[in-house]
mmCIF file of C-alpha atoms in Angstrom:
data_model
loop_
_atom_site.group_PDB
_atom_site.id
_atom_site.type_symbol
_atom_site.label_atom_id
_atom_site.label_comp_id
_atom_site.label_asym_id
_atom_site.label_seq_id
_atom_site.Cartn_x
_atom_site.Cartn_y
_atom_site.Cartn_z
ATOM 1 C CA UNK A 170 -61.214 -133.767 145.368
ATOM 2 C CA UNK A 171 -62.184 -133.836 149.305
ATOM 3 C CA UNK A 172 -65.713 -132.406 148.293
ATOM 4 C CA UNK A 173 -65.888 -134.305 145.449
ATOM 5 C CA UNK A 174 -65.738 -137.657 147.644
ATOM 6 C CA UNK A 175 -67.404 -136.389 150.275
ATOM 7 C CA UNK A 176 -70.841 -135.564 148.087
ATOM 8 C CA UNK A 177 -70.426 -139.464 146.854
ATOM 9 C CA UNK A 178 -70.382 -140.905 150.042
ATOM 10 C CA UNK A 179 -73.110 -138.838 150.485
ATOM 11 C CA UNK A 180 -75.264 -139.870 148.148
ATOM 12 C CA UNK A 181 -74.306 -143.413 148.549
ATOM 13 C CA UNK A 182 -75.451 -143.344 152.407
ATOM 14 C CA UNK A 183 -78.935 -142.000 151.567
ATOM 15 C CA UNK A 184 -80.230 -145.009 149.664
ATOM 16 C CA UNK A 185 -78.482 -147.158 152.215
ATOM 17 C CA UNK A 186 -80.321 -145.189 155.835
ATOM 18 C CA UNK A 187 -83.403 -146.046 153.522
ATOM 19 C CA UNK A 188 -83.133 -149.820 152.980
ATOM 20 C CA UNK A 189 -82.291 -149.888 157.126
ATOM 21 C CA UNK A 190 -86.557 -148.761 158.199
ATOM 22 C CA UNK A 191 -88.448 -150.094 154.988
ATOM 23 C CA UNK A 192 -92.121 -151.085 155.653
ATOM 24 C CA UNK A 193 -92.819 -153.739 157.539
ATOM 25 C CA UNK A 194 -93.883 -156.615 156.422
ATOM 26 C CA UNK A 195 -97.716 -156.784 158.559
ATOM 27 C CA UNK A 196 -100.021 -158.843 156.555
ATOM 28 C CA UNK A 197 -103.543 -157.712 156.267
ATOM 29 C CA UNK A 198 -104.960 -156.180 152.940
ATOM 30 C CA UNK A 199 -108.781 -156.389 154.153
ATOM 31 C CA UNK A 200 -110.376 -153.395 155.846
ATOM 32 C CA UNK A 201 -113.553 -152.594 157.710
ATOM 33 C CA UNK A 202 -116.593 -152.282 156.433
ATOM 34 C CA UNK A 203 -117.170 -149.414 154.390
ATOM 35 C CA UNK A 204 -113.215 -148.135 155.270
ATOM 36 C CA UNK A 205 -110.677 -146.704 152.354
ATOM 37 C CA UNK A 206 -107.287 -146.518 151.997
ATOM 38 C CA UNK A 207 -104.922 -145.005 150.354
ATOM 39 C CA UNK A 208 -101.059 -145.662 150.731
ATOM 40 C CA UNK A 209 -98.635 -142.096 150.723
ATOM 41 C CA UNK A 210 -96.116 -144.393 146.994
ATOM 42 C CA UNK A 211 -98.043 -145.270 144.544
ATOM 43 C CA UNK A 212 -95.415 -148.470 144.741
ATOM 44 C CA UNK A 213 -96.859 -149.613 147.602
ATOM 45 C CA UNK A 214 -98.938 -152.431 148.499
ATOM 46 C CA UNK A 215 -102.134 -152.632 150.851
ATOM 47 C CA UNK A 216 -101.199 -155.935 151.896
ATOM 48 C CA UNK A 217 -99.055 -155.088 153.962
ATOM 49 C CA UNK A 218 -101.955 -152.302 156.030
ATOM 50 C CA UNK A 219 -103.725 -154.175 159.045
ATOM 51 C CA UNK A 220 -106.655 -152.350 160.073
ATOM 52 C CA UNK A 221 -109.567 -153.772 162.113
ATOM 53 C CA UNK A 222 -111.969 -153.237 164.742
ATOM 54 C CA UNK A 223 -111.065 -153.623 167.947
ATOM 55 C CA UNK A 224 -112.964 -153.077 171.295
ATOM 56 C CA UNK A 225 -115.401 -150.149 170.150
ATOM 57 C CA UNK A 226 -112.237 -148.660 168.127
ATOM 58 C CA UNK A 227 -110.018 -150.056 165.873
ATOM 59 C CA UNK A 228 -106.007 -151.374 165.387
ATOM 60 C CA UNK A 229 -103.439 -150.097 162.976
ATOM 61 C CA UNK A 230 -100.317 -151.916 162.109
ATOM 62 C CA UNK A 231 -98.645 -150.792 159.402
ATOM 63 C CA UNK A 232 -96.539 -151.231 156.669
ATOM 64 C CA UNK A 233 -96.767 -148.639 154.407
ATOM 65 C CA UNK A 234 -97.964 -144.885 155.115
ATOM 66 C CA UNK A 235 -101.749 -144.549 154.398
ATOM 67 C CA UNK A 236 -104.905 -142.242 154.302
ATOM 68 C CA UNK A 237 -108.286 -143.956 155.959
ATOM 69 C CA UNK A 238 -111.044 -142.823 155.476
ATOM 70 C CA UNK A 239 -115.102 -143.664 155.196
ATOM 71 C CA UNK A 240 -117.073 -141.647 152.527
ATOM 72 C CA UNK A 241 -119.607 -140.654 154.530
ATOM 73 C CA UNK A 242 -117.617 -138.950 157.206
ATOM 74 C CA UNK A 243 -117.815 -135.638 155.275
ATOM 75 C CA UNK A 244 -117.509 -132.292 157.442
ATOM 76 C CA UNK A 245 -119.332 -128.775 156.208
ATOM 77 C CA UNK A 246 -119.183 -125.296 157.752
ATOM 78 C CA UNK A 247 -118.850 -125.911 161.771
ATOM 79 C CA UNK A 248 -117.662 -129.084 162.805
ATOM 80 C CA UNK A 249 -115.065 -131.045 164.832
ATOM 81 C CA UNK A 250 -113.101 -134.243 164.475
ATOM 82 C CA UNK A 251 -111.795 -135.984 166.655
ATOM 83 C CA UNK A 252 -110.228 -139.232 167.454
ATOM 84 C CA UNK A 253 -107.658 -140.697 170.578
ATOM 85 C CA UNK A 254 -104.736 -142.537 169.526
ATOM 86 C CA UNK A 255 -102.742 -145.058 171.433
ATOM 87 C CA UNK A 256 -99.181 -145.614 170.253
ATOM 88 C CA UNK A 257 -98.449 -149.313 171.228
ATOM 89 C CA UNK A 258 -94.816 -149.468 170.676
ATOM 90 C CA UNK A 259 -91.479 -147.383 169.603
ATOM 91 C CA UNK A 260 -90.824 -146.868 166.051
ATOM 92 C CA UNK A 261 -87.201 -147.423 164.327
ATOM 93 C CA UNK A 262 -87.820 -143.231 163.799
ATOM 94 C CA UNK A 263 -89.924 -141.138 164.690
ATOM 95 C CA UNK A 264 -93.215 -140.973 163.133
ATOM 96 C CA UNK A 265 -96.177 -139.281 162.856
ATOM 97 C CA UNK A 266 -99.906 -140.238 162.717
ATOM 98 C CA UNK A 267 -103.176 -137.839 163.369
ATOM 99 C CA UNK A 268 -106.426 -136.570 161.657
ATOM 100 C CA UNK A 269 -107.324 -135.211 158.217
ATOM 101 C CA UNK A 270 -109.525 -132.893 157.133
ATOM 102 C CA UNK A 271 -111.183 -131.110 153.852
ATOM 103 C CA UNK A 272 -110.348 -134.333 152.274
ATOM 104 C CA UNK A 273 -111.734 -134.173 148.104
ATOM 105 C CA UNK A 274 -110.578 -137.269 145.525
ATOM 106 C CA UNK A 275 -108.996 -139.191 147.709
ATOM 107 C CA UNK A 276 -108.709 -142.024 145.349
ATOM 108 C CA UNK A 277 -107.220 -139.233 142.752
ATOM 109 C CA UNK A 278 -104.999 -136.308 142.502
ATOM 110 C CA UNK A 279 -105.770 -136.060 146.483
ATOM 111 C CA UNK A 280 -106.285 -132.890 148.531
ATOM 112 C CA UNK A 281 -106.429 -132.840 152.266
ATOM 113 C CA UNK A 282 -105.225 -130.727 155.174
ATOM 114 C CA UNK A 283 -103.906 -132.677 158.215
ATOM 115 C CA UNK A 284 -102.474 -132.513 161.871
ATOM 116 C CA UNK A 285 -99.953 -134.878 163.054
ATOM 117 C CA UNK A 286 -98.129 -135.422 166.272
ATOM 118 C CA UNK A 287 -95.323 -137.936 166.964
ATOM 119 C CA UNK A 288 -93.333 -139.527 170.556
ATOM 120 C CA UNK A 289 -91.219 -136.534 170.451
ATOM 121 C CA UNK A 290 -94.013 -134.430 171.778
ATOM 122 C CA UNK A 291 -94.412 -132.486 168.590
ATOM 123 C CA UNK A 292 -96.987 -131.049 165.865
ATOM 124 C CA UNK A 293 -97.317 -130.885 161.863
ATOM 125 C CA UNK A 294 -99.889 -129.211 159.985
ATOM 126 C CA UNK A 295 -99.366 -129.635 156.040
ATOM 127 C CA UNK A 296 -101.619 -129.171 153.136
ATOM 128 C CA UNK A 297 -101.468 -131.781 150.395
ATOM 129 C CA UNK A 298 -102.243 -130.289 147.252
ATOM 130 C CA UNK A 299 -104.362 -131.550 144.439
ATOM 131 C CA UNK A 300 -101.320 -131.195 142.302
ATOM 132 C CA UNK A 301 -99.043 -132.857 144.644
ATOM 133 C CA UNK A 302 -97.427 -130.248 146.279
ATOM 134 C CA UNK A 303 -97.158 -129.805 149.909
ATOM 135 C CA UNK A 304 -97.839 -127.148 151.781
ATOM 136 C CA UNK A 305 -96.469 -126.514 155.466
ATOM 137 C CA UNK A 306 -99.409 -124.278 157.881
ATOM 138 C CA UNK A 307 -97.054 -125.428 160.865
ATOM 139 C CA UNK A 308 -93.810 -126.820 160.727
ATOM 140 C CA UNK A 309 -92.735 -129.546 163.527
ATOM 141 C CA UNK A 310 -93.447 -127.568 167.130
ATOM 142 C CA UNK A 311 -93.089 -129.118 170.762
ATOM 143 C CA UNK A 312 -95.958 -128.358 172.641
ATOM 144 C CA UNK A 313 -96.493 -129.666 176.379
ATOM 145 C CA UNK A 314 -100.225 -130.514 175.899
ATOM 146 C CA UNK A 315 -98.475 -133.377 173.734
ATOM 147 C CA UNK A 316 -97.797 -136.523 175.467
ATOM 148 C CA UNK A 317 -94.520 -138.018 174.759
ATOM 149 C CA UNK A 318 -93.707 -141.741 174.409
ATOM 150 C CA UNK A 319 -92.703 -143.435 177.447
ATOM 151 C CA UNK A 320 -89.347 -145.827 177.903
ATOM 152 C CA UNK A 321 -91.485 -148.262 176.434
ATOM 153 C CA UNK A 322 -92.785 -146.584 173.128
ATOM 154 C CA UNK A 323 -96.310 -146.051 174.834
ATOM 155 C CA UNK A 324 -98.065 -142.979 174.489
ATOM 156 C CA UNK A 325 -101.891 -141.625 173.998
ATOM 157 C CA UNK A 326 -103.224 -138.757 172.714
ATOM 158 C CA UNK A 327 -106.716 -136.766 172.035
ATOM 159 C CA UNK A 328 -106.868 -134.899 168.758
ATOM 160 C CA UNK A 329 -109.441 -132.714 167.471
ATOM 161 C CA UNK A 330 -109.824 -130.339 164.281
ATOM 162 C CA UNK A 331 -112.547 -127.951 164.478
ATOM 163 C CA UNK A 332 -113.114 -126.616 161.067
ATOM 164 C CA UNK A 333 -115.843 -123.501 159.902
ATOM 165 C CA UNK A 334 -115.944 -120.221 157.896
ATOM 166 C CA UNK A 335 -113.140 -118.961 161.131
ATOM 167 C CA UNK A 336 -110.883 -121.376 159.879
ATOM 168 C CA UNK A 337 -109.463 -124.298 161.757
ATOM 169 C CA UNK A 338 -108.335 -125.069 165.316
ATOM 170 C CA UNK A 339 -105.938 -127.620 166.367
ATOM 171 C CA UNK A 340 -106.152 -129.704 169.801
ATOM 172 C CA UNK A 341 -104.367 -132.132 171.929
ATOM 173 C CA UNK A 342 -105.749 -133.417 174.464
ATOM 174 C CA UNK A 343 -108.504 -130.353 175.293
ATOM 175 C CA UNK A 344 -105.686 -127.305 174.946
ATOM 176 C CA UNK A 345 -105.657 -125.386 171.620
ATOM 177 C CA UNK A 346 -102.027 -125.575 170.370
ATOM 178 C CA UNK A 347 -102.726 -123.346 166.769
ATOM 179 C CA UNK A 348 -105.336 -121.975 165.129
ATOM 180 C CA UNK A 349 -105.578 -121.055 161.377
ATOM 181 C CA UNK A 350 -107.424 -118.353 159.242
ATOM 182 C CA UNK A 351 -108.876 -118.266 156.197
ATOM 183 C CA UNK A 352 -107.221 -114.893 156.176
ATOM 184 C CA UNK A 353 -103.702 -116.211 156.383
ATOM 185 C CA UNK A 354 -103.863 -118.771 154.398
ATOM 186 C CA UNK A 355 -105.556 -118.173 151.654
ATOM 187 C CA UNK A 356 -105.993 -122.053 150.237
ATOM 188 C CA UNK A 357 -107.481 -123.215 153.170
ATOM 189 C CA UNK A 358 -110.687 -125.699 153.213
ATOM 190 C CA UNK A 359 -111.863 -127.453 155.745
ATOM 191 C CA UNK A 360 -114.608 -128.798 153.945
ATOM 192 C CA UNK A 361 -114.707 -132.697 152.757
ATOM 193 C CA UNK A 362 -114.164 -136.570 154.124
ATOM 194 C CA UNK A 363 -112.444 -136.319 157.736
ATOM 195 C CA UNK A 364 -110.034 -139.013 158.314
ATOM 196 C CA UNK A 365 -106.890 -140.987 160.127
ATOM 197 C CA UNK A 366 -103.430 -140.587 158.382
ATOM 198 C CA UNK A 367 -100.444 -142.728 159.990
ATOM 199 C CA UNK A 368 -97.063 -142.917 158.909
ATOM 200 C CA UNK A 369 -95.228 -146.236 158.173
ATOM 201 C CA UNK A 370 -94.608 -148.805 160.503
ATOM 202 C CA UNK A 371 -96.546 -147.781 162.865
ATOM 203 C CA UNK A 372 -98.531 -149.400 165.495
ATOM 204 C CA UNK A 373 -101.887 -147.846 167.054
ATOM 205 C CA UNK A 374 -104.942 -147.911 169.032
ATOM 206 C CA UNK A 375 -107.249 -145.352 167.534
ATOM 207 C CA UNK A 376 -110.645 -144.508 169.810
ATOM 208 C CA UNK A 377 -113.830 -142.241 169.726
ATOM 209 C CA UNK A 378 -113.154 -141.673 166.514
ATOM 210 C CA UNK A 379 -116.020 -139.273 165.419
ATOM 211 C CA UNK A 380 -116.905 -136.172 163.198
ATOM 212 C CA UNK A 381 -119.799 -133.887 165.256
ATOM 213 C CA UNK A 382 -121.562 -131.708 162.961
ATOM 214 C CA UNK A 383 -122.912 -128.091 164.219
#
């Protein structure tokens, strides 16, 4: 009877810690010229994304999780991405935001690798499969070349992804903190659209955003 009740109030409190950090209510819905997104549910609206230009980069408040992306900015054989994000303040948990890479029908069954960090000073590099599965290169790692949020929620960060026939390379902030081969992982592809993923409710500053083909 004790485990019985104890899996209920379990699965009562899981809906419950969900309702307490929905997505924000941001306004927005319009995007930059030439800009896509995509939010992570299918239930979720774009009106609630805010992403414009700003200074010579552009401002993310979010809402719901998304993909951005630009068609053009599509990486073959040796290139790098790169991008600097600001995190303006603290959110409710901790989330993630970073680059994407390899990225094919992004409007469709979706397929993209990516490399997150979050405030905690840690990394994520997942594989989103075609068929919706999700694969896990690198599970959450600290790493000291990332910057953790300050008392304030404040933190910046340089990433870059540097993909060719090799594989893939990781950065923050000018140190390598993992590199991937094609050996090991057998499903990797770097090549495709090259964007900026960021998890919900998050607000950022995202610079120098560029793709540098070789």
């Amino acid at each position: 009877m004790r485990k019985l009740i104890f899996c209920l109030a379990l699965l009562a409190a899981s809906p419950l810690s969900a309702q307490q950090d929905p997505d924000r209510a941001v306004g927005g819905g319009s995007l930059p010229a030439g800009w896509h997104a995509r939010p992570d549910r299918a239930d979720a609206s774009l009106a609630n994304v805010r992403f414009v230009p700003m200074g010579s980069g552009y401002h993310v408040t979010l809402g719901p999780a998304v993909i951005l992306w630009r068609p053009e900015d599509a990486g073959t054989g040796e290139y790098s991405a790169r991008a600097t994000f600001t995190q303006t303040r603290a959110p409710t948990h901790p989330e993630a935001y970073g680059l994407f890479v390899g990225g094919k029908n992004l409007e469709g069954e979706a397929d993209y690798l990516y490399f997150l960090i979050r405030g905690d000073g840690k990394y994520l590099v997942k594989h989103r499969a075609s068929d919706g599965d999700l694969h896990t290169v690198v599970n959450w790692t600290e790493h000291a070349a990332v910057r953790k949020q300050d008392a304030e929620g404040k933190a910046t960060n340089a990433l870059t992804v540097e993909g060719g026939d090799f594989g893939v390379r990781f950065l923050v902030n000018g140190e390598r903190v993992a590199e991937i081969s094609r050996r090991d992982v057998p499903y990797l592809n770097t090549d495709g659209i090259v964007g900026l993923r960021v998890n919900h409710n998050l607000d950022l500053h995202v610079a120098e955003f560029a793709l540098e083909r070789r």
